[in-house]
Coordinates of C-alpha atoms in Angstrom, one line a residue:
M1 CA 13.8 27.9 -25.3
S2 CA 17.2 26.7 -26.4
H3 CA 19.8 29.6 -26.5
H4 CA 23.4 28.5 -26.0
I5 CA 26.0 27.8 -28.7
I6 CA 28.5 25.6 -27.8
H7 CA 32.1 25.6 -29.4
L8 CA 34.4 22.7 -29.2
L9 CA 37.6 24.0 -30.2
S10 CA 40.4 22.3 -28.0
P11 CA 41.9 18.8 -29.1
G12 CA 41.2 15.4 -27.2
L13 CA 37.3 16.2 -26.6
R14 CA 34.9 13.6 -25.9
V15 CA 31.0 14.4 -26.0
R16 CA 28.5 11.9 -24.6
M17 CA 25.2 12.3 -22.8
R18 CA 24.6 11.8 -19.3
L19 CA 21.0 12.1 -17.8
D20 CA 20.1 14.5 -20.8
Q21 CA 22.9 16.6 -20.3
L22 CA 25.6 17.0 -23.0
H23 CA 28.7 16.0 -21.2
V24 CA 32.1 17.0 -22.5
T25 CA 35.4 15.8 -21.3
D26 CA 38.7 17.6 -21.9
K27 CA 41.4 14.7 -21.9
G28 CA 44.4 17.1 -22.1
K29 CA 43.2 19.4 -19.4
G30 CA 41.6 16.7 -17.3
A31 CA 38.5 19.0 -17.2
E32 CA 34.7 18.1 -17.4
K33 CA 31.7 20.1 -18.3
S34 CA 28.0 19.4 -18.5
I35 CA 25.0 21.6 -20.1
P36 CA 21.5 20.6 -20.1
L37 CA 20.8 19.6 -23.9
R38 CA 17.5 21.3 -24.0
D39 CA 19.4 24.6 -23.5
I40 CA 21.5 24.4 -26.4
A41 CA 20.6 25.7 -29.9
L42 CA 23.9 24.9 -31.8
V43 CA 27.1 22.9 -31.4
V44 CA 30.0 24.2 -33.6
C45 CA 32.9 21.5 -33.5
A46 CA 36.1 22.7 -34.8
A47 CA 38.3 20.4 -32.8
P48 CA 40.5 17.9 -34.8
D49 CA 39.9 15.0 -33.0
A50 CA 36.8 15.5 -31.0
S51 CA 34.7 12.3 -30.8
F52 CA 30.9 12.0 -30.3
T53 CA 28.9 9.1 -29.0
A54 CA 25.8 7.8 -31.0
G55 CA 23.8 8.6 -28.0
A56 CA 24.8 12.1 -28.0
L57 CA 24.3 12.7 -31.7
R58 CA 20.8 10.8 -31.3
R59 CA 19.5 12.8 -28.5
A60 CA 20.7 16.3 -30.0
A61 CA 18.9 15.4 -33.1
E62 CA 15.7 14.4 -31.2
L63 CA 15.6 17.7 -29.4
G64 CA 16.5 19.9 -32.7
V65 CA 20.0 20.6 -31.6
V66 CA 22.3 21.2 -34.8
V67 CA 25.7 20.1 -35.0
L68 CA 28.1 21.7 -37.4
V69 CA 31.7 20.1 -38.0
C70 CA 34.4 21.8 -39.4
D71 CA 37.5 20.9 -41.2
E72 CA 41.2 21.4 -40.6
K73 CA 40.8 25.0 -42.1
F74 CA 37.9 26.0 -39.8
S75 CA 35.7 25.6 -42.9
P76 CA 32.0 23.9 -42.3
A77 CA 32.4 20.6 -43.7
C78 CA 29.3 18.9 -42.4
L79 CA 26.1 19.2 -40.1
T80 CA 23.5 17.1 -38.5
V81 CA 20.1 17.9 -38.9
P82 CA 16.9 16.0 -37.4
Y83 CA 15.6 13.5 -40.0
F84 CA 12.3 15.0 -41.5
R85 CA 9.4 15.2 -39.4
A86 CA 5.9 16.6 -40.2
T87 CA 4.5 18.8 -37.5
T88 CA 1.4 18.7 -39.6
A89 CA 0.2 16.4 -42.5
D90 CA -0.9 19.5 -44.2
L91 CA 2.2 21.6 -44.4
P92 CA 4.2 18.9 -46.6
R93 CA 1.5 18.7 -49.0
R94 CA 0.9 22.4 -49.4
Q95 CA 4.8 22.6 -49.8
A96 CA 4.9 20.2 -52.5
A97 CA 2.1 22.0 -54.2
W98 CA 3.5 25.7 -54.4
S99 CA 2.6 27.4 -57.3
V100 CA 5.1 29.1 -59.7
E101 CA 3.4 32.4 -58.9
W102 CA 3.5 32.0 -55.2
R103 CA 7.1 30.8 -55.3
E104 CA 7.8 34.0 -57.2
A105 CA 6.2 36.4 -54.7
C106 CA 8.0 34.9 -51.9
W107 CA 11.4 35.1 -53.7
R108 CA 10.5 38.8 -54.5
A109 CA 9.8 39.4 -50.9
V110 CA 13.2 37.7 -49.7
I111 CA 15.3 39.8 -52.1
S112 CA 13.6 43.0 -51.2
A113 CA 14.4 42.1 -47.5
K114 CA 17.9 41.1 -48.5
V115 CA 18.6 44.3 -50.2
A116 CA 17.2 46.3 -47.4
N117 CA 19.6 44.9 -45.0
Q118 CA 22.5 45.5 -47.4
A119 CA 21.6 48.9 -47.4
A120 CA 21.4 49.0 -43.9
C121 CA 24.9 47.5 -43.5
A122 CA 26.3 49.8 -46.2
T123 CA 24.9 53.0 -44.6
P124 CA 28.0 53.7 -42.4
V125 CA 30.3 52.9 -45.2
S126 CA 28.6 55.0 -48.3
A127 CA 25.5 56.9 -47.8
K128 CA 25.2 57.2 -51.5
T129 CA 25.2 53.4 -52.0
A130 CA 23.0 52.7 -49.1
E131 CA 20.2 55.1 -50.8
A132 CA 20.7 53.3 -54.1
L133 CA 20.1 49.8 -52.5
R134 CA 17.0 51.1 -50.6
H135 CA 15.8 52.4 -53.8
I136 CA 16.4 48.8 -55.5
A137 CA 14.9 47.3 -52.3
T138 CA 11.6 49.2 -52.9
R139 CA 11.3 48.6 -56.6
C140 CA 11.8 44.9 -56.0
A141 CA 9.1 44.7 -53.4
R142 CA 6.5 45.5 -56.3
E143 CA 5.3 43.4 -58.8
P144 CA 8.2 42.9 -61.4
V145 CA 7.9 45.7 -64.1
R146 CA 8.7 45.0 -67.6
A147 CA 11.7 47.1 -69.0
A148 CA 10.8 50.0 -71.6
A149 CA 12.4 49.3 -74.9
L150 CA 15.7 51.6 -75.6
P151 CA 15.3 53.9 -78.2
R152 CA 17.0 52.7 -81.5
D153 CA 17.7 56.3 -82.8
P154 CA 21.4 57.2 -81.4
K155 CA 20.4 60.7 -81.1
R156 CA 17.4 59.9 -79.0
L157 CA 19.4 57.1 -76.9
A158 CA 21.9 59.8 -76.2
R159 CA 19.2 62.0 -74.7
V160 CA 18.1 59.5 -72.0
T161 CA 19.2 60.9 -68.8
L162 CA 20.4 59.0 -65.6
S163 CA 17.0 60.1 -63.7
Q164 CA 15.0 58.2 -66.8
R165 CA 17.2 55.1 -66.6
D166 CA 14.7 53.1 -64.3
E167 CA 12.4 53.1 -67.0
F168 CA 14.7 50.9 -69.1
R169 CA 15.5 48.4 -66.5
T170 CA 13.7 45.2 -65.2
W171 CA 12.8 44.9 -61.6
T172 CA 12.7 41.2 -61.3
P173 CA 14.2 39.6 -57.9
D174 CA 17.2 38.1 -59.8
A175 CA 17.9 41.6 -61.6
C176 CA 17.6 43.4 -58.6
E177 CA 19.7 40.9 -56.4
S178 CA 22.4 41.3 -59.1
R179 CA 22.3 45.0 -59.5
A180 CA 22.4 45.4 -55.7
A181 CA 25.3 42.9 -55.4
R182 CA 27.4 44.9 -57.5
L183 CA 26.9 48.3 -55.7
Y184 CA 27.0 46.7 -52.3
W185 CA 30.2 44.7 -52.8
R186 CA 32.0 47.5 -54.6
A187 CA 31.2 49.7 -51.4
V188 CA 32.0 47.0 -48.7
L189 CA 34.3 44.6 -49.7
P190 CA 37.3 47.3 -49.8
K191 CA 36.4 47.7 -46.0
L192 CA 36.6 44.0 -45.2
D193 CA 40.1 43.7 -47.5
P194 CA 41.4 46.3 -49.5
A195 CA 43.2 43.8 -51.5
A196 CA 40.3 41.7 -52.6
R197 CA 38.9 42.3 -56.2
R198 CA 35.5 40.9 -55.8
R199 CA 33.4 38.6 -53.5
E200 CA 34.2 34.7 -54.0
G201 CA 32.6 32.1 -52.1
G202 CA 34.0 28.8 -51.8
T203 CA 37.6 30.1 -51.5
R204 CA 37.9 29.3 -47.8
D205 CA 40.7 32.0 -47.4
G206 CA 40.8 35.6 -46.1
V207 CA 37.7 37.4 -45.7
N208 CA 35.9 35.2 -48.0
G209 CA 36.5 32.2 -46.0
M210 CA 35.3 34.2 -42.9
L211 CA 32.2 35.4 -44.7
D212 CA 31.4 31.7 -45.9
Y213 CA 31.8 30.5 -42.3
G214 CA 29.8 33.2 -40.9
Y215 CA 27.0 32.2 -43.7
A216 CA 27.3 28.6 -42.8
I217 CA 26.2 29.5 -39.2
V218 CA 23.3 31.4 -40.0
R219 CA 22.2 28.9 -42.6
T220 CA 22.4 26.3 -39.7
A221 CA 20.1 28.2 -37.8
V222 CA 17.4 28.4 -40.4
L223 CA 17.9 24.6 -41.2
R224 CA 17.1 24.1 -37.4
S225 CA 14.1 26.2 -37.5
L226 CA 13.0 24.6 -40.8
A227 CA 13.2 21.2 -39.3
G228 CA 11.4 22.3 -36.2
H229 CA 8.4 23.3 -38.0
G230 CA 8.1 20.4 -40.4
F231 CA 9.4 21.7 -43.6
I232 CA 11.1 19.6 -46.3
A233 CA 14.2 21.8 -46.8
A234 CA 15.1 19.8 -49.9
L235 CA 12.1 21.9 -51.8
G236 CA 12.9 25.3 -52.1
I237 CA 11.3 28.5 -53.4
H238 CA 14.2 29.5 -55.9
H239 CA 17.3 27.5 -55.5
T240 CA 17.8 24.6 -57.6
T241 CA 17.4 21.0 -55.8
K242 CA 20.5 19.3 -55.9
P243 CA 21.6 16.0 -54.3
G244 CA 22.3 16.5 -50.8
A245 CA 21.1 20.2 -50.9
Q246 CA 18.8 22.2 -48.7
P247 CA 17.5 24.7 -51.1
L248 CA 14.8 26.0 -48.9
A249 CA 17.6 27.0 -46.0
D250 CA 19.6 28.6 -48.8
D251 CA 16.4 30.5 -50.2
L252 CA 15.5 31.8 -46.6
M253 CA 18.8 32.7 -45.4
E254 CA 19.4 35.5 -48.0
P255 CA 18.1 38.3 -46.1
L256 CA 20.5 37.5 -43.1
R257 CA 23.5 37.6 -44.8
P258 CA 24.4 41.2 -44.0
F259 CA 24.3 40.6 -40.2
I260 CA 27.1 38.4 -40.9
D261 CA 28.9 41.1 -42.9
R262 CA 28.5 43.9 -40.3
A263 CA 29.8 41.5 -37.7
L264 CA 33.2 40.9 -39.9
L265 CA 33.3 44.5 -40.3
A266 CA 33.3 45.2 -36.7
F267 CA 35.6 41.9 -35.9
L268 CA 38.2 43.2 -38.4
Q269 CA 38.8 46.4 -36.3
T270 CA 39.7 44.2 -33.2
P271 CA 43.1 43.1 -32.1
A272 CA 42.4 39.5 -32.9
A273 CA 41.9 40.3 -36.5
L274 CA 45.6 41.4 -36.6
A275 CA 47.0 37.7 -36.2
P276 CA 49.4 37.0 -39.2
D277 CA 48.1 33.6 -39.3
H278 CA 44.8 33.0 -40.9
A279 CA 44.1 29.9 -39.0
E280 CA 44.6 32.1 -35.5
R281 CA 42.0 34.7 -37.1
M282 CA 39.6 32.0 -37.9
R283 CA 39.7 30.6 -34.3
A284 CA 39.0 34.2 -32.9
W285 CA 36.2 34.8 -35.6
I286 CA 34.5 31.3 -35.1
P287 CA 32.7 32.4 -31.5
R288 CA 32.4 36.0 -33.0
A289 CA 30.4 34.9 -35.9
A290 CA 28.1 32.5 -33.9
A291 CA 27.5 35.4 -31.4
V292 CA 25.7 37.1 -34.1
L293 CA 22.7 34.7 -33.4
M294 CA 22.7 35.8 -29.9
E295 CA 22.1 39.6 -30.7
P296 CA 19.1 41.3 -29.6
L297 CA 16.9 42.7 -32.5
P298 CA 14.0 45.2 -31.7
L299 CA 10.6 43.5 -32.6
R300 CA 7.1 44.3 -31.5
E301 CA 7.5 41.6 -28.9
G302 CA 10.2 43.6 -27.5
K303 CA 14.2 42.6 -27.9
V304 CA 14.5 39.1 -29.2
R305 CA 17.8 37.3 -30.1
L306 CA 18.5 36.8 -33.8
L307 CA 18.4 33.2 -33.2
N308 CA 14.6 33.6 -31.9
A309 CA 13.8 36.1 -34.6
I310 CA 14.8 33.4 -37.1
D311 CA 12.2 31.1 -35.7
L312 CA 9.7 33.9 -35.8
Y313 CA 10.8 34.3 -39.5
I314 CA 10.3 30.8 -40.3
Q315 CA 6.8 30.6 -38.4
S316 CA 5.5 33.5 -40.4
F317 CA 6.6 31.4 -43.5
A318 CA 4.6 28.4 -42.2
T319 CA 1.5 30.6 -41.9
A320 CA 1.9 32.1 -45.2
C321 CA 2.2 28.5 -46.4
G322 CA -1.2 27.6 -44.8
R323 CA -3.1 30.5 -45.9
G324 CA -3.2 29.1 -49.2
Q325 CA -2.5 30.3 -52.6
P326 CA -2.6 32.7 -54.7
E327 CA -2.6 35.0 -51.2
E328 CA 0.4 37.3 -51.0
P329 CA 2.9 35.7 -48.6
V330 CA 3.5 37.9 -45.4
L331 CA 6.8 37.0 -43.9
R332 CA 8.4 38.5 -40.8
F333 CA 12.0 39.2 -41.9
P334 CA 14.6 40.0 -39.4
F335 CA 15.7 43.5 -40.1
L336 CA 19.3 44.7 -39.5
P337 CA 19.0 47.5 -36.7
P338 CA 20.9 50.9 -37.3
L339 CA 23.9 51.1 -35.4
E340 CA 23.8 53.1 -32.1
S341 CA 26.8 55.4 -33.3
S342 CA 27.9 55.1 -37.0
P343 CA 30.9 57.0 -38.4
S344 CA 30.2 59.7 -40.8
P345 CA 29.9 58.2 -44.3
P346 CA 32.6 59.8 -46.9

């Protein structure tokens, strides 16, 4: 099973195929290196002037190797994914016929797993926040509960205690995700950047840009597995389909975001994070973010890398699709393991 993640960071690189080996020539250093393409899971290219031959890109696509290309600010700019290929004719038909109820059940499971992983990430930061997130994850996993009507009488409304507030909340996946995000980032974001006021995607700068890069790495791994199992990534279960988008990858990567959050929390405690220039910090963060995919996770098969756990996750999604509807989907989410030694929460 492919497991290497290749980083191309130096200027003057040329990438081509040679006997099914990815051959990289560093013109500046006069060095050459080869690695079997079948052993590669992902190629991250942040080199400003790297060149790829058409043969290298074609063979990478044939073997399911994803190439992620970054811009001059080290933000993901584009990626290559294999052109759609169906492993079975039945799966695309089932995907196109997903019922609204089945997609909602999948999305509820996805958001419940996401909030559970947020709770695991937040545990060393705030035990109180982590407990609240676990409560949200548990409620989200159930069928959506209609919120009770708030009392109209001001006197009765004033007597509603904090312990009774759950009766007046809706527990749909979207409501749970929004509620959890407010609690989570209120606790975690100050640890990432005390000056940051809120989590803002697409800014490219600071910790927000570093988070976006890490999320793009994880999304690329999800896309790779979806392509390998024959899914049409343009057909999602929740996110809106837009031209050029891959909403199914956006849907299924949601529970994996806290893996990047925890990695960035750890990275910011290292000397490399103290570099005054953001580009230098990003150069140090790029391999660390990709290394998240190589971290071992405890599963019933033993310890497996997150990259392989994502394959098992997507495989379980394919199995759930094949069981028919309206059967409840059973998905094998990668769950963030507890830290071996966590500092005492405040």
